[in-house]
mmCIF file of C-alpha atoms in Angstrom:
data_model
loop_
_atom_site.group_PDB
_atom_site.id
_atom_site.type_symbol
_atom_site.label_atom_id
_atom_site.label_comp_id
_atom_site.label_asym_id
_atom_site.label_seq_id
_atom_site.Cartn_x
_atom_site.Cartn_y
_atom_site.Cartn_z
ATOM 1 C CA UNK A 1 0.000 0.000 0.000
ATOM 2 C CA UNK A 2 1.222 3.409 -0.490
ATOM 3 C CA UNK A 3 0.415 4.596 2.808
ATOM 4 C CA UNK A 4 -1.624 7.718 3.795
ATOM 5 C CA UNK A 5 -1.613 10.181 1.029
ATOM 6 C CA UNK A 6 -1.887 13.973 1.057
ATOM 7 C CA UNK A 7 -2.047 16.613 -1.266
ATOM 8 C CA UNK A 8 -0.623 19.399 -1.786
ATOM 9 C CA UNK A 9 2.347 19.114 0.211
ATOM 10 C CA UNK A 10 3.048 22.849 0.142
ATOM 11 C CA UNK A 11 0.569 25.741 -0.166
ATOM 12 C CA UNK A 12 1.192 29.507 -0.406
ATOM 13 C CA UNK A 13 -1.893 31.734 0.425
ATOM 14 C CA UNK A 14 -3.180 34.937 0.595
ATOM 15 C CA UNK A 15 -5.533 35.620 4.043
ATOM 16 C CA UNK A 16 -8.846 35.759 2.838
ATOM 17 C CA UNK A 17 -8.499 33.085 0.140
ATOM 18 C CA UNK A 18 -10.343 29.553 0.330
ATOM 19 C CA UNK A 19 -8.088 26.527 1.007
ATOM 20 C CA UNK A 20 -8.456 22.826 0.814
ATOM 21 C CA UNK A 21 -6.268 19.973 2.008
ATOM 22 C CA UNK A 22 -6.895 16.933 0.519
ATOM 23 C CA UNK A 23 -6.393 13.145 2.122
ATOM 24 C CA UNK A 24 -6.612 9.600 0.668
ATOM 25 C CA UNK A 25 -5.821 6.880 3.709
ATOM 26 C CA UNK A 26 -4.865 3.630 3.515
ATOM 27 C CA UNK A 27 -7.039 1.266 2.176
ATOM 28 C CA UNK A 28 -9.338 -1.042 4.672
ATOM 29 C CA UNK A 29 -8.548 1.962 7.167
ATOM 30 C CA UNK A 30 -11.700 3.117 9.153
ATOM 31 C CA UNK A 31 -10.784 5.751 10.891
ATOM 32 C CA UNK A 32 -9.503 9.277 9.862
ATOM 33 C CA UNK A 33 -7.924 11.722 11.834
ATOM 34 C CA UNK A 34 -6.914 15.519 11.188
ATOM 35 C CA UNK A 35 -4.220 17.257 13.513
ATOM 36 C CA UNK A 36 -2.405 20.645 13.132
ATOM 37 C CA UNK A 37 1.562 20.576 14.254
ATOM 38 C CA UNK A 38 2.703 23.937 14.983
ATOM 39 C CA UNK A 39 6.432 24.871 17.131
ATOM 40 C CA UNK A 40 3.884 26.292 19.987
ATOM 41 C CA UNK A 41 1.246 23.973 19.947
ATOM 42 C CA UNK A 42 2.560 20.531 18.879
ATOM 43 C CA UNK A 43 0.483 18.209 17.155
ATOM 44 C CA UNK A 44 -3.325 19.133 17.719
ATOM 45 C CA UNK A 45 -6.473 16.543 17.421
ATOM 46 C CA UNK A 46 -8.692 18.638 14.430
ATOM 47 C CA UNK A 47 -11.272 16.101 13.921
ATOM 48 C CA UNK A 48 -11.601 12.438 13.507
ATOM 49 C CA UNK A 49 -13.925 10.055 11.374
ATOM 50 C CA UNK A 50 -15.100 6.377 11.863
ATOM 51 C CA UNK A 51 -16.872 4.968 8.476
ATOM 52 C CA UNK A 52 -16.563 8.663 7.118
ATOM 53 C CA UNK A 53 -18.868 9.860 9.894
ATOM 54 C CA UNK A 54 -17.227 12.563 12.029
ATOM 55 C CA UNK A 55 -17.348 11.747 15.798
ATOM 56 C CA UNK A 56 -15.295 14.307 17.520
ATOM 57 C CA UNK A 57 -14.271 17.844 15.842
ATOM 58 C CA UNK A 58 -13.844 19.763 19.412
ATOM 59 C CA UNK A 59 -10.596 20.371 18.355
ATOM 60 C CA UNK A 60 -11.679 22.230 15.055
ATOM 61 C CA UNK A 61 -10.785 25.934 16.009
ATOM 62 C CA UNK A 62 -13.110 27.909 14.486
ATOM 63 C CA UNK A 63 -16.400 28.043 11.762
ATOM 64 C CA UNK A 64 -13.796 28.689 9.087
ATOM 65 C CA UNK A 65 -12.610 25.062 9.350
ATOM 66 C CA UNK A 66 -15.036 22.650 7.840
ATOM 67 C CA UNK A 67 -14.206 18.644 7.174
ATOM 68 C CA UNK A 68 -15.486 16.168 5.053
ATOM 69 C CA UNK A 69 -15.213 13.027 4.205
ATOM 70 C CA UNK A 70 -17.805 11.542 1.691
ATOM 71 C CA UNK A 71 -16.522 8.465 0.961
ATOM 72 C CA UNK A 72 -13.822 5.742 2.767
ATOM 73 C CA UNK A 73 -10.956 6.936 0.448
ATOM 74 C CA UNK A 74 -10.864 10.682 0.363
ATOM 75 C CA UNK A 75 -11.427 13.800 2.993
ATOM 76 C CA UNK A 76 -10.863 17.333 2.774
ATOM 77 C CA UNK A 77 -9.934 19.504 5.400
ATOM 78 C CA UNK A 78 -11.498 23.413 4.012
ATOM 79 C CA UNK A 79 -10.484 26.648 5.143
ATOM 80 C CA UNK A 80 -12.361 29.714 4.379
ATOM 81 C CA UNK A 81 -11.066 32.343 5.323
ATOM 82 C CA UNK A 82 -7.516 31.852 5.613
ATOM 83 C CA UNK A 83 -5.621 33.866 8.379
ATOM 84 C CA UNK A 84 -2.054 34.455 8.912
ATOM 85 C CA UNK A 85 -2.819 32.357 11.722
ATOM 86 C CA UNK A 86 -3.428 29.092 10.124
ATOM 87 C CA UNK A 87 -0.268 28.834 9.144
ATOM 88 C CA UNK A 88 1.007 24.897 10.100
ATOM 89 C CA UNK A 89 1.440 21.564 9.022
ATOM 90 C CA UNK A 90 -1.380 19.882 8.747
ATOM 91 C CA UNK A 91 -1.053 15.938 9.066
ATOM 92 C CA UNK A 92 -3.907 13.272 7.977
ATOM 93 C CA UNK A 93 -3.967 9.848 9.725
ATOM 94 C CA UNK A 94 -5.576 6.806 9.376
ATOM 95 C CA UNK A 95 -5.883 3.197 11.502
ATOM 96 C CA UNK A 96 -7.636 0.171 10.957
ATOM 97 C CA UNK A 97 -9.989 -1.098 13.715
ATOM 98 C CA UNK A 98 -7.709 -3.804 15.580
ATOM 99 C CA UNK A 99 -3.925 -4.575 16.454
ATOM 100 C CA UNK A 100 -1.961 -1.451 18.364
ATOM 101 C CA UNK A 101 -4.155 1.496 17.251
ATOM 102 C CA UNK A 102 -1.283 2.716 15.385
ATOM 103 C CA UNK A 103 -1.662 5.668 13.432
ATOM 104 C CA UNK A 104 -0.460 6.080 9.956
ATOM 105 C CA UNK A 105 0.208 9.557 9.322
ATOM 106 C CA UNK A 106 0.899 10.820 5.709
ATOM 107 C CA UNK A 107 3.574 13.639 4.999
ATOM 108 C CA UNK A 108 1.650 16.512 5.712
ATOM 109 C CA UNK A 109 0.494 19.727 3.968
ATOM 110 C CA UNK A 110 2.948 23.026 4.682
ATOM 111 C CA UNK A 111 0.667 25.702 4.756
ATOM 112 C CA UNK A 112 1.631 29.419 4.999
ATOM 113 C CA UNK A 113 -1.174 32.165 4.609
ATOM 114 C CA UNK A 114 0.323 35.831 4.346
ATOM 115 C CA UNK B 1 -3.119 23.176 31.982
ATOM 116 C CA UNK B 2 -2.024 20.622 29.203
ATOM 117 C CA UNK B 3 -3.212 17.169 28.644
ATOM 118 C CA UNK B 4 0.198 16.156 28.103
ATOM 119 C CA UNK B 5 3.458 17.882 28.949
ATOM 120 C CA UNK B 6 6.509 16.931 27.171
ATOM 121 C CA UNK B 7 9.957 18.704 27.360
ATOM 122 C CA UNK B 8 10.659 20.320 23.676
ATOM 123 C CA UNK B 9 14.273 20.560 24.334
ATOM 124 C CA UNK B 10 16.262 20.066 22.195
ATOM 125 C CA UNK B 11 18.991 17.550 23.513
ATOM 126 C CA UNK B 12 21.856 17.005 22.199
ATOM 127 C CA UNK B 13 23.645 14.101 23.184
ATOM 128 C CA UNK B 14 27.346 12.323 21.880
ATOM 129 C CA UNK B 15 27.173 8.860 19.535
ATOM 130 C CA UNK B 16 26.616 5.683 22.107
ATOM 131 C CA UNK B 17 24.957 8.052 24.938
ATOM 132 C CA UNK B 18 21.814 6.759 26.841
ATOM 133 C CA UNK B 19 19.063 8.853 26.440
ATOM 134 C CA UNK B 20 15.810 9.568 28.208
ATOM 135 C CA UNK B 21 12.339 11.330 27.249
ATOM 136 C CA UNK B 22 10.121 11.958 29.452
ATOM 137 C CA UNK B 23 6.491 13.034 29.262
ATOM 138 C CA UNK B 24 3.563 13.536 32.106
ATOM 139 C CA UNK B 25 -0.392 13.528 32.104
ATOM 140 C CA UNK B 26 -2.722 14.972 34.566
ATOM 141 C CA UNK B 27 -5.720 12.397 32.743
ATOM 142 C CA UNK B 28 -5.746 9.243 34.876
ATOM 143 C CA UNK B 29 -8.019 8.038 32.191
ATOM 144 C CA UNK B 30 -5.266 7.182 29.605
ATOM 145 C CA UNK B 31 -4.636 3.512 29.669
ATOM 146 C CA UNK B 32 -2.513 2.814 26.302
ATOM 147 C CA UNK B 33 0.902 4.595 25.685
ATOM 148 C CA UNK B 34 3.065 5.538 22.803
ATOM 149 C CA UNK B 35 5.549 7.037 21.751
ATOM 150 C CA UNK B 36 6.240 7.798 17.971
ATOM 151 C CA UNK B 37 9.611 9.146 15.923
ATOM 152 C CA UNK B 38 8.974 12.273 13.431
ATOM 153 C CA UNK B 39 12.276 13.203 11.129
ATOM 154 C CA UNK B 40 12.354 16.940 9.716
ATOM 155 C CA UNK B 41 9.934 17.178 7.451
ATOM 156 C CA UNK B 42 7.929 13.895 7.366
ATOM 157 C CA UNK B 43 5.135 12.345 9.604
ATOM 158 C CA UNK B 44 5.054 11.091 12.782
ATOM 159 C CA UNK B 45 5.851 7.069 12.805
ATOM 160 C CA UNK B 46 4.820 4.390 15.922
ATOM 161 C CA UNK B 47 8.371 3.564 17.716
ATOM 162 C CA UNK B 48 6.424 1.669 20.761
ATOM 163 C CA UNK B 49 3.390 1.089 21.999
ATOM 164 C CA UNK B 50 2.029 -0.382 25.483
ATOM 165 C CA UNK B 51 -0.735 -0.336 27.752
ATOM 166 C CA UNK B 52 0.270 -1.135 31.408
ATOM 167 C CA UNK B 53 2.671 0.106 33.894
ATOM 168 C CA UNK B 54 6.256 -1.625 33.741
ATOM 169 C CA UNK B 55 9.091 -1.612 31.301
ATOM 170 C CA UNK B 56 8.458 -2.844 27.266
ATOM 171 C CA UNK B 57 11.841 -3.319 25.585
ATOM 172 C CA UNK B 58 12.178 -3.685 21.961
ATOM 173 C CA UNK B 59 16.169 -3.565 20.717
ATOM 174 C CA UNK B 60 17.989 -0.186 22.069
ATOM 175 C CA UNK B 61 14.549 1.075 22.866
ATOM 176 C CA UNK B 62 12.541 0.438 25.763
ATOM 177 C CA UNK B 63 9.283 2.406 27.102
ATOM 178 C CA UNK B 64 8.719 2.405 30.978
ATOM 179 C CA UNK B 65 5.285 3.830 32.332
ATOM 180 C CA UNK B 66 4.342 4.601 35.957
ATOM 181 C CA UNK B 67 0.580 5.074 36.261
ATOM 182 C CA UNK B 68 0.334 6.134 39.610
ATOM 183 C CA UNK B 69 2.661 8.900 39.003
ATOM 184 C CA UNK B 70 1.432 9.765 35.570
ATOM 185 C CA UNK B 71 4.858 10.310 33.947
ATOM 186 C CA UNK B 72 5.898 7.843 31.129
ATOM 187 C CA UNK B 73 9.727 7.476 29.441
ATOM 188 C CA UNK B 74 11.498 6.556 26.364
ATOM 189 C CA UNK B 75 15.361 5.289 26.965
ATOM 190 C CA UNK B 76 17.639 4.892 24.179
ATOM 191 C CA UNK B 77 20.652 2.992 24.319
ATOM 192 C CA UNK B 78 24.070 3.387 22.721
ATOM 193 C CA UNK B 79 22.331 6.246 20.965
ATOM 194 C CA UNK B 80 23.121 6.961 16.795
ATOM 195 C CA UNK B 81 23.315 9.931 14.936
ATOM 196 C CA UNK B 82 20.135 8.561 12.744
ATOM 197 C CA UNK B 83 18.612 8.368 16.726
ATOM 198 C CA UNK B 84 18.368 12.379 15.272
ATOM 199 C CA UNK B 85 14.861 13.078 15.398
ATOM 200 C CA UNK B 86 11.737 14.627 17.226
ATOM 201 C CA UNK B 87 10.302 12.431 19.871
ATOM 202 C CA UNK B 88 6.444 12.264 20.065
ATOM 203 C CA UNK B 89 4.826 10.488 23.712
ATOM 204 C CA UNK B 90 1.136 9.587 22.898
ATOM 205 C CA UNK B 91 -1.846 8.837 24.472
ATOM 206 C CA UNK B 92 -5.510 7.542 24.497
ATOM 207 C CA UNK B 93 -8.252 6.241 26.857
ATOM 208 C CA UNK B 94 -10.246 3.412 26.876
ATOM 209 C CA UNK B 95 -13.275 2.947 24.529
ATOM 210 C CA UNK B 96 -11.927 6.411 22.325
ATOM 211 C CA UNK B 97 -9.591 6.600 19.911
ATOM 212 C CA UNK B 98 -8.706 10.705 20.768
ATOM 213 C CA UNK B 99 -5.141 10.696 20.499
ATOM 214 C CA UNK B 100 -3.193 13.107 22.612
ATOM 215 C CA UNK B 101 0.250 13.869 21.906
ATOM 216 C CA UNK B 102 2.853 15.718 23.230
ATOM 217 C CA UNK B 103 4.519 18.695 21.949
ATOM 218 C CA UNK B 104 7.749 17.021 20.911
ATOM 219 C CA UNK B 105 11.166 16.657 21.834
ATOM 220 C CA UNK B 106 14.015 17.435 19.191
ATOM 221 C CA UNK B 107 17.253 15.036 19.733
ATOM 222 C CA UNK B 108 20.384 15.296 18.419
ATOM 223 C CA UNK B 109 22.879 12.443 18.768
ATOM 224 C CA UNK B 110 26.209 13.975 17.703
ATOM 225 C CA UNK B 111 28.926 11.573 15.550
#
């Protein structure tokens, strides 16, 4: 398998402008996590997904972040507006339902809003 | 008050050194442990898992947790220069699968 699989790996952005993070996880994978790893913050629980429902987005900061995932192979993580703020990696991860729990975590998307 | 507190450092440490990362909790709730290995630029990979209090060894790497004082440690033996990496602890409870990590701690192991 190819693993976890993000896209774009680097954005450049202007605050105010829409953007989207995109996330394919590893097949047979059931559950789909979204975390934010910043120098201050560390690595911060967004949202996660079991059977593309979401079940806990407490962690989503604000109405400007919206997730989706409509189907078992793909989720977005949307951004409207952008703020200087955002600026982070953002990191996708999936697991299957059994063995460790470990997470599979693809190589992130570098985003920088100005 | 964090979750999880974890030391950001960073350490830097000689070739063959012993090294320990520590992390604490104030949620008695967690039950399973981990800690995972993120190089510049990539994501975060599982180094070692466990899920009860005690020592887990697994080659130069072995993961001690104390539940009763909440604090949980990663020891690295005879320590190598591709040892260079940021240090994640982990955590979850029981029944959830809301995994809190720490913030990270950069090592450098020096040739």
């Amino acid at each position: 398998d190819a693993g976890v699989i993000q896209s774009p790996r680097h954005e450049v952005t202007e605050m105010g402008q829409e953007v989207t993070l995109r996330c394919k996880p590893i097949s047979g994978h059931d559950y789909l996590f979204w975390y934010r790893q910043t120098m201050m913050r560390g690595l911060e629980l967004l949202i996660y997904f079991n059977n593309n429902v979401p079940i806990d987005d407490s962690g989503m900061p604000e109405d400007r972040f919206s997730a989706k995932m409509p189907n078992a192979s793909f989720s977005t993580l949307k951004i409207q507006p952008s703020e200087p703020r955002d600026s982070a990696v953002y990191f996708c991860a999936s697991r299957g339902w059994e063995g460790t729990g470990e997470l599979f975590f693809g190589e992130g998307s570098r985003l920088t809003v100005l | 008050q964090k979750e999880v507190e974890q030391d950001p450092g960073p350490l830097s440490v000689p070739e063959g050194a012993i090294v320990s990362l520590n992390c604490t909790y104030s949620n008695s709730a967690f039950q399973y442990f981990m800690w995972y290995r993120q190089y510049s630029r990539k994501g975060p990979e599982l180094l070692m898992y466990t899920y009860s209090s005690g020592n887990k060894e697994d080659g130069r790497f072995t993961a001690q947790v104390d539940k009763s004082s909440k604090y949980i440690s990663l020891f690295i033996r005879d320590s190598q220069p591709s040892d260079s990496a940021t240090y994640l602890c982990a955590m979850i409870t029981s029944g959830t699968y809301k995994y809190i990590f720490g913030t990270g701690t950069r090592l450098k192991v020096l040739a």
